[in-house]
mmCIF file with all atom_site columns, C-alpha atoms in Angstrom:
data_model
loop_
_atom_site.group_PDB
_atom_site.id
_atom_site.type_symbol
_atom_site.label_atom_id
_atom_site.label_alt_id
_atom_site.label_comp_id
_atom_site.label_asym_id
_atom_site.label_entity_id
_atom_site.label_seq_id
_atom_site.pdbx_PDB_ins_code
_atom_site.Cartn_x
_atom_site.Cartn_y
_atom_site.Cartn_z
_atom_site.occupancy
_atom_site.B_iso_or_equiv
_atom_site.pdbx_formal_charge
_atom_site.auth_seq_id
_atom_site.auth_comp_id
_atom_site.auth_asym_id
_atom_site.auth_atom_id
_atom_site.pdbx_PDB_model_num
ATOM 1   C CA . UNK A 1 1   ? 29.886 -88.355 5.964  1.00 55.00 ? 1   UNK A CA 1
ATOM 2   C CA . UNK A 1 2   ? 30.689 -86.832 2.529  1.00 80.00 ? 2   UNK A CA 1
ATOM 3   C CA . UNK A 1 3   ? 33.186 -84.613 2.122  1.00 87.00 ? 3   UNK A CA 1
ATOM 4   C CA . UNK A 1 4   ? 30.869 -81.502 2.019  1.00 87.00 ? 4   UNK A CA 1
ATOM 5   C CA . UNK A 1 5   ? 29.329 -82.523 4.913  1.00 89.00 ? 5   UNK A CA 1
ATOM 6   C CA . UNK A 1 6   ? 32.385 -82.500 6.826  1.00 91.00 ? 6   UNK A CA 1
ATOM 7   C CA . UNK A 1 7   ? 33.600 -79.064 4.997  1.00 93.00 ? 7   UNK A CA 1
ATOM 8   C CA . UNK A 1 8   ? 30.563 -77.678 6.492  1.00 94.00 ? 8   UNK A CA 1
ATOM 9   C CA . UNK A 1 9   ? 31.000 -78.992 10.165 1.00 94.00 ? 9   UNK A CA 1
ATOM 10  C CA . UNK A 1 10  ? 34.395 -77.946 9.860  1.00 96.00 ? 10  UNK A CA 1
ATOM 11  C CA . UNK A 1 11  ? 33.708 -74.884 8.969  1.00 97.00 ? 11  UNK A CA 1
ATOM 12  C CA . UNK A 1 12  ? 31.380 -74.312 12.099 1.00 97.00 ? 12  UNK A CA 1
ATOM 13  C CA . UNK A 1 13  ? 33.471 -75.497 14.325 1.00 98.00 ? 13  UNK A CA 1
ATOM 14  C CA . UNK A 1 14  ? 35.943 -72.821 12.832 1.00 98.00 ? 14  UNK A CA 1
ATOM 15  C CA . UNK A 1 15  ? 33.168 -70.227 13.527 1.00 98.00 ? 15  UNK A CA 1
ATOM 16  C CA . UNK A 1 16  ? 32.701 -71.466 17.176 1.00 98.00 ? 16  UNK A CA 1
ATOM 17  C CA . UNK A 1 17  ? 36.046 -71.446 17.952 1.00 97.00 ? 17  UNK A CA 1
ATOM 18  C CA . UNK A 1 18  ? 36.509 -68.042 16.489 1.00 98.00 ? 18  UNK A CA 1
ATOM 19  C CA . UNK A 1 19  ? 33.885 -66.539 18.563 1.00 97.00 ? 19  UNK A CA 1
ATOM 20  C CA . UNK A 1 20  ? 35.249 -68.251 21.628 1.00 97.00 ? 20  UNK A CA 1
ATOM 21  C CA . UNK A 1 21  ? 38.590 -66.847 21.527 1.00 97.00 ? 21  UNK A CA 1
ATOM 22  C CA . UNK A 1 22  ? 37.721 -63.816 20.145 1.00 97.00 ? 22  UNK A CA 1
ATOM 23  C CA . UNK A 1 23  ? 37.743 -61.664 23.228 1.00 96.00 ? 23  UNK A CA 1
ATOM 24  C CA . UNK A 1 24  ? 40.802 -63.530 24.060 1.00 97.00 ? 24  UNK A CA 1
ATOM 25  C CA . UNK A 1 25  ? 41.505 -65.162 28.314 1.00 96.00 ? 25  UNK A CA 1
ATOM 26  C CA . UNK A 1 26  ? 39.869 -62.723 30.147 1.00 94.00 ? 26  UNK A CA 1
ATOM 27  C CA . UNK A 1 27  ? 36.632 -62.677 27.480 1.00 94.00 ? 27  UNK A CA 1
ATOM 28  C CA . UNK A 1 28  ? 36.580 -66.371 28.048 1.00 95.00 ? 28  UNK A CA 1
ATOM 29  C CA . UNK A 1 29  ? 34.676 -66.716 31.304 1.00 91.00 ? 29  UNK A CA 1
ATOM 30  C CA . UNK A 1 30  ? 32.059 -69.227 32.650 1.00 88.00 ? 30  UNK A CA 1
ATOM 31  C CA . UNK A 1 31  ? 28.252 -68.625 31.291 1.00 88.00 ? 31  UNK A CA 1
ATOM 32  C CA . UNK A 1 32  ? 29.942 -66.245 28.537 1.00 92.00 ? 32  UNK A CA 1
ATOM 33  C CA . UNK A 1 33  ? 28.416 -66.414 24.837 1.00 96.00 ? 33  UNK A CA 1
ATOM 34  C CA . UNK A 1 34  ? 32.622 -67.060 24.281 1.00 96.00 ? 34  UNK A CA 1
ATOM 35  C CA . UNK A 1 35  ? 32.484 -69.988 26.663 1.00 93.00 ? 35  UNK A CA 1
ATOM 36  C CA . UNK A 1 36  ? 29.437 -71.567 25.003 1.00 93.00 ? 36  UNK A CA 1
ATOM 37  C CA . UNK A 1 37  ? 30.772 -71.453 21.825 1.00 96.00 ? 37  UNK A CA 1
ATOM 38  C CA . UNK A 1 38  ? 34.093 -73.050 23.135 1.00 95.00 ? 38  UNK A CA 1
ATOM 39  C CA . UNK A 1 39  ? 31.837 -76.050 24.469 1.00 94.00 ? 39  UNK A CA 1
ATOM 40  C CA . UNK A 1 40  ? 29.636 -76.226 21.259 1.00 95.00 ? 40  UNK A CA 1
ATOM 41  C CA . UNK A 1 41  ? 33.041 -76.164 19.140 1.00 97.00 ? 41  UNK A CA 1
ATOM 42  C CA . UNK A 1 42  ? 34.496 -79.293 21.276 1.00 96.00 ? 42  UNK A CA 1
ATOM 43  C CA . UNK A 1 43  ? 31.277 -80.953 21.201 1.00 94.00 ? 43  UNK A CA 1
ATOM 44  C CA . UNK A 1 44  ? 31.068 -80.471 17.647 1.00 95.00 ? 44  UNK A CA 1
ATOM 45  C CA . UNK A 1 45  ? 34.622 -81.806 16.779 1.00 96.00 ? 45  UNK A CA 1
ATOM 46  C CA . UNK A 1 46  ? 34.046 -84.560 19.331 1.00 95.00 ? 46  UNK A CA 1
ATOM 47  C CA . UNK A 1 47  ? 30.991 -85.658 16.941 1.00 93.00 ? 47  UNK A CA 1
ATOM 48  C CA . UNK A 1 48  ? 33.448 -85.626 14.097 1.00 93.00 ? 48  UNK A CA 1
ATOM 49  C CA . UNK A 1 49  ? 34.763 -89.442 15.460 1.00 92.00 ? 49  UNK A CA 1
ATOM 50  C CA . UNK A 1 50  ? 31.302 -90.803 16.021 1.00 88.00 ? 50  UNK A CA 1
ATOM 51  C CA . UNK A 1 51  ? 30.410 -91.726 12.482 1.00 81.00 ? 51  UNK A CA 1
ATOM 52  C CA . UNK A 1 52  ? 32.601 -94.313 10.498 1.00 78.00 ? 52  UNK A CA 1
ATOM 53  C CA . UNK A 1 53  ? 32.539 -92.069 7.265  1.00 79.00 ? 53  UNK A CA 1
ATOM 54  C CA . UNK A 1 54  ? 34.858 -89.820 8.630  1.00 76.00 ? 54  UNK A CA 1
ATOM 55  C CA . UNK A 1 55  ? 37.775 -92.303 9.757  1.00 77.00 ? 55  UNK A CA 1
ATOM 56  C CA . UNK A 1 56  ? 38.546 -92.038 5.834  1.00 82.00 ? 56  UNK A CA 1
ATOM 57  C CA . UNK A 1 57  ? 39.205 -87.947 6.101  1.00 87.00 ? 57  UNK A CA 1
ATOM 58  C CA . UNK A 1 58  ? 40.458 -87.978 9.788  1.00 87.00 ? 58  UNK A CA 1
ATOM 59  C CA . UNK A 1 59  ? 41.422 -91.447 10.902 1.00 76.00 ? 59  UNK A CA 1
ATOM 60  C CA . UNK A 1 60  ? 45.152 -90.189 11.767 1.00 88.00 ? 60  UNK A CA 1
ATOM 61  C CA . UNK A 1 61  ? 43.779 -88.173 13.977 1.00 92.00 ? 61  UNK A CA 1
ATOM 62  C CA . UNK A 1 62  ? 45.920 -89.789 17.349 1.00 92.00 ? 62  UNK A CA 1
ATOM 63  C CA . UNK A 1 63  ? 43.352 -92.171 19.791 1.00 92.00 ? 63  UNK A CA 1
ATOM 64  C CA . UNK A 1 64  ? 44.996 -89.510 22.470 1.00 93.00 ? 64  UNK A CA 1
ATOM 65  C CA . UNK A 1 65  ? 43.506 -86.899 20.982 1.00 93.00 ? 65  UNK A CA 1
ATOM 66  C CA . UNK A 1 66  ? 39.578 -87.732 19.968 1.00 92.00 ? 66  UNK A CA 1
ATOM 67  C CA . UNK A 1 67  ? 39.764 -89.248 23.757 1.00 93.00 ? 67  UNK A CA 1
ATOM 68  C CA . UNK A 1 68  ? 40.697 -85.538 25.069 1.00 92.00 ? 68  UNK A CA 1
ATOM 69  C CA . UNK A 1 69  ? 38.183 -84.225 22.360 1.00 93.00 ? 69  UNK A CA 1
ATOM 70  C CA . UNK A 1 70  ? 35.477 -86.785 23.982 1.00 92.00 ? 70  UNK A CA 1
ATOM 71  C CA . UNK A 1 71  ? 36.529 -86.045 27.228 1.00 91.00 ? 71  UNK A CA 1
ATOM 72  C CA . UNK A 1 72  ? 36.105 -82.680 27.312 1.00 90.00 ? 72  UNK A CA 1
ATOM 73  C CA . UNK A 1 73  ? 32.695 -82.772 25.584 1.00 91.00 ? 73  UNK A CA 1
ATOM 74  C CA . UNK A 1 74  ? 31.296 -85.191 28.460 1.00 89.00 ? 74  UNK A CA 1
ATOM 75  C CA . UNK A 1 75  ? 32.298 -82.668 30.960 1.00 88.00 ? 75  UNK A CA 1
ATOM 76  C CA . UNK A 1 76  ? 30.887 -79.625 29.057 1.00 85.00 ? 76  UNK A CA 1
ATOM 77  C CA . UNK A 1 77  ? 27.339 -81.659 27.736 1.00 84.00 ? 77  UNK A CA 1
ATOM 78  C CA . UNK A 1 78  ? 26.981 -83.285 31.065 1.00 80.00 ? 78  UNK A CA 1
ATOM 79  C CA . UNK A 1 79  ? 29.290 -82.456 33.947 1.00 67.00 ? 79  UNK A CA 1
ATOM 80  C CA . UNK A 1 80  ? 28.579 -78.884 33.852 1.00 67.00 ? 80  UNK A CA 1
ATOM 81  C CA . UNK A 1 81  ? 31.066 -76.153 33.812 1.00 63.00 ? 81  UNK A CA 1
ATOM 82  C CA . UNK A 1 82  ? 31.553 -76.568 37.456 1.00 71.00 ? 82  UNK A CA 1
ATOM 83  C CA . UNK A 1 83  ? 34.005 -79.774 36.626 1.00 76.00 ? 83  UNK A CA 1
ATOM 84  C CA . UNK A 1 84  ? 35.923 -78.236 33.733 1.00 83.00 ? 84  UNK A CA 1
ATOM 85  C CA . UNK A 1 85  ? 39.555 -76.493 34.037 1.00 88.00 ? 85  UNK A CA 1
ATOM 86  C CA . UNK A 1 86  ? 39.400 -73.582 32.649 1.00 90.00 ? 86  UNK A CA 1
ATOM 87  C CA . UNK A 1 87  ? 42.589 -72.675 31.753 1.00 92.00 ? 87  UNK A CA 1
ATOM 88  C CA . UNK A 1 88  ? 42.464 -76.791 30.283 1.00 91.00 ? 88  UNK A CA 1
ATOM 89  C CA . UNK A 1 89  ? 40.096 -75.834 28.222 1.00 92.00 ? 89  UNK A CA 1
ATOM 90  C CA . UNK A 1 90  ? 41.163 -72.306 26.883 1.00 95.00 ? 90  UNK A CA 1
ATOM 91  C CA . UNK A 1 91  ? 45.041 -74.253 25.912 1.00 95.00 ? 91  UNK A CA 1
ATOM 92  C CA . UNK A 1 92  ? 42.584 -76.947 23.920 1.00 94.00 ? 92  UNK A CA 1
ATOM 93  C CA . UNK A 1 93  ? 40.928 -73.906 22.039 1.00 96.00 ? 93  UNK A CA 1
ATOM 94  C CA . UNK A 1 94  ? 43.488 -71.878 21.292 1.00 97.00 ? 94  UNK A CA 1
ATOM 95  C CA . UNK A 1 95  ? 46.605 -74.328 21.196 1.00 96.00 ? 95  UNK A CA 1
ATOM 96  C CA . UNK A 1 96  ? 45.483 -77.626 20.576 1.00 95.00 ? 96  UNK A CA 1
ATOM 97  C CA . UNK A 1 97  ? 42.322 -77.863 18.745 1.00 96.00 ? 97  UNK A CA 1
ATOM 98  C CA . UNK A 1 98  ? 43.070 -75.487 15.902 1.00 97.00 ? 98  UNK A CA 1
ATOM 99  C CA . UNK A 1 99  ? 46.484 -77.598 14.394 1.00 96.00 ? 99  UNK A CA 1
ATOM 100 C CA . UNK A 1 100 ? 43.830 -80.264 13.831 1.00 95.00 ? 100 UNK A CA 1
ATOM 101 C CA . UNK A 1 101 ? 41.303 -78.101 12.158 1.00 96.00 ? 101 UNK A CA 1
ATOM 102 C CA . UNK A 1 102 ? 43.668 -77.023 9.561  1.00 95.00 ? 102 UNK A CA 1
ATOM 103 C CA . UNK A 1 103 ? 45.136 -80.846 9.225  1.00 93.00 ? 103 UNK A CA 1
ATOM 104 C CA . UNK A 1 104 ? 41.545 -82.200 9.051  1.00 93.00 ? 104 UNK A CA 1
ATOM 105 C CA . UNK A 1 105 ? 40.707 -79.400 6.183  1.00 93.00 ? 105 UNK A CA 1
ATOM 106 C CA . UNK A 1 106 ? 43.894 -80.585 4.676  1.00 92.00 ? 106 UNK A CA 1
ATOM 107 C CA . UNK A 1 107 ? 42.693 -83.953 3.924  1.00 89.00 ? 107 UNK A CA 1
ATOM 108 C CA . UNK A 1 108 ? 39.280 -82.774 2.550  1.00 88.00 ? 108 UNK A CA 1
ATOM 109 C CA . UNK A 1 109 ? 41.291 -80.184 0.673  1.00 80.00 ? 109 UNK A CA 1
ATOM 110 C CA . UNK A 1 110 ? 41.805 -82.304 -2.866 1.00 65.00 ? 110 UNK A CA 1
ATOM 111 C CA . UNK A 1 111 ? 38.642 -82.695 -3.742 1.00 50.00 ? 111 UNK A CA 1
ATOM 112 C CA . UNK A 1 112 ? 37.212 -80.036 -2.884 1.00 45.00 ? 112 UNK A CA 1
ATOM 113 C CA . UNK A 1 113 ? 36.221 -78.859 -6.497 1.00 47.00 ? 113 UNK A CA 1
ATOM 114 C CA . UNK A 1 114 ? 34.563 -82.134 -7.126 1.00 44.00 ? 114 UNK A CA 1
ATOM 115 C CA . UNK A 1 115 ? 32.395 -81.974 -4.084 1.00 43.00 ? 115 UNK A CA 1
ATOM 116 C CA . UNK A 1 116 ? 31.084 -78.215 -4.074 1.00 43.00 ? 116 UNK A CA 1
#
């Protein structure tokens, strides 16, 4: 994955999670356009760790951490909302996921005016 590539899933993941969160807790409900964007952000960052490329940009990302990220995803792409916790889920999209955005844009962030 090249460095613009990853700029650009970054950057919708960033627009996923915005829209997710926007409404803030009580916006955030099961079936919501906010709740499928909080699934299609995790799946998205989940899908960050399943290419080899990327260990280069993200690979001190914690094994804790992409396991959650994985985790998560299963249970959203194939357990159904039924099995998630949703206040779980809401703390990973508002408190945990978005430190790692910004430090995985961080280590894109040199060469970015090479790459655009």
């Amino acid at each position: 994955m090249t460095r613009a590539k990853l700029r650009d899933s970054l950057d919708a993941i960033a627009s996923f999670l915005d829209h997710a969160v926007a409404g803030g807790r009580t916006g955030f409900a099961r079936n919501s356009p906010a709740y499928a964007s909080g699934s299609m952000a995790i799946i998205r960052a989940a899908a960050l760790f399943e290419s080899c490329e990327v260990h280069v940009f993200l690979g001190d990302t914690p094994d804790d951490v992409v396991a959650a990220l994985r985790t998560i995803r299963n249970i959203a792409s194939h357990g159904g909302y039924r099995a998630m916790n949703d206040d779980v889920f809401w703390a990973t999209l508002t408190d945990h996921l978005p430190p790692y955005l910004e430090r995985w844009r961080a280590s894109i962030a040199p060469d970015v005016a090479r790459d655009s």
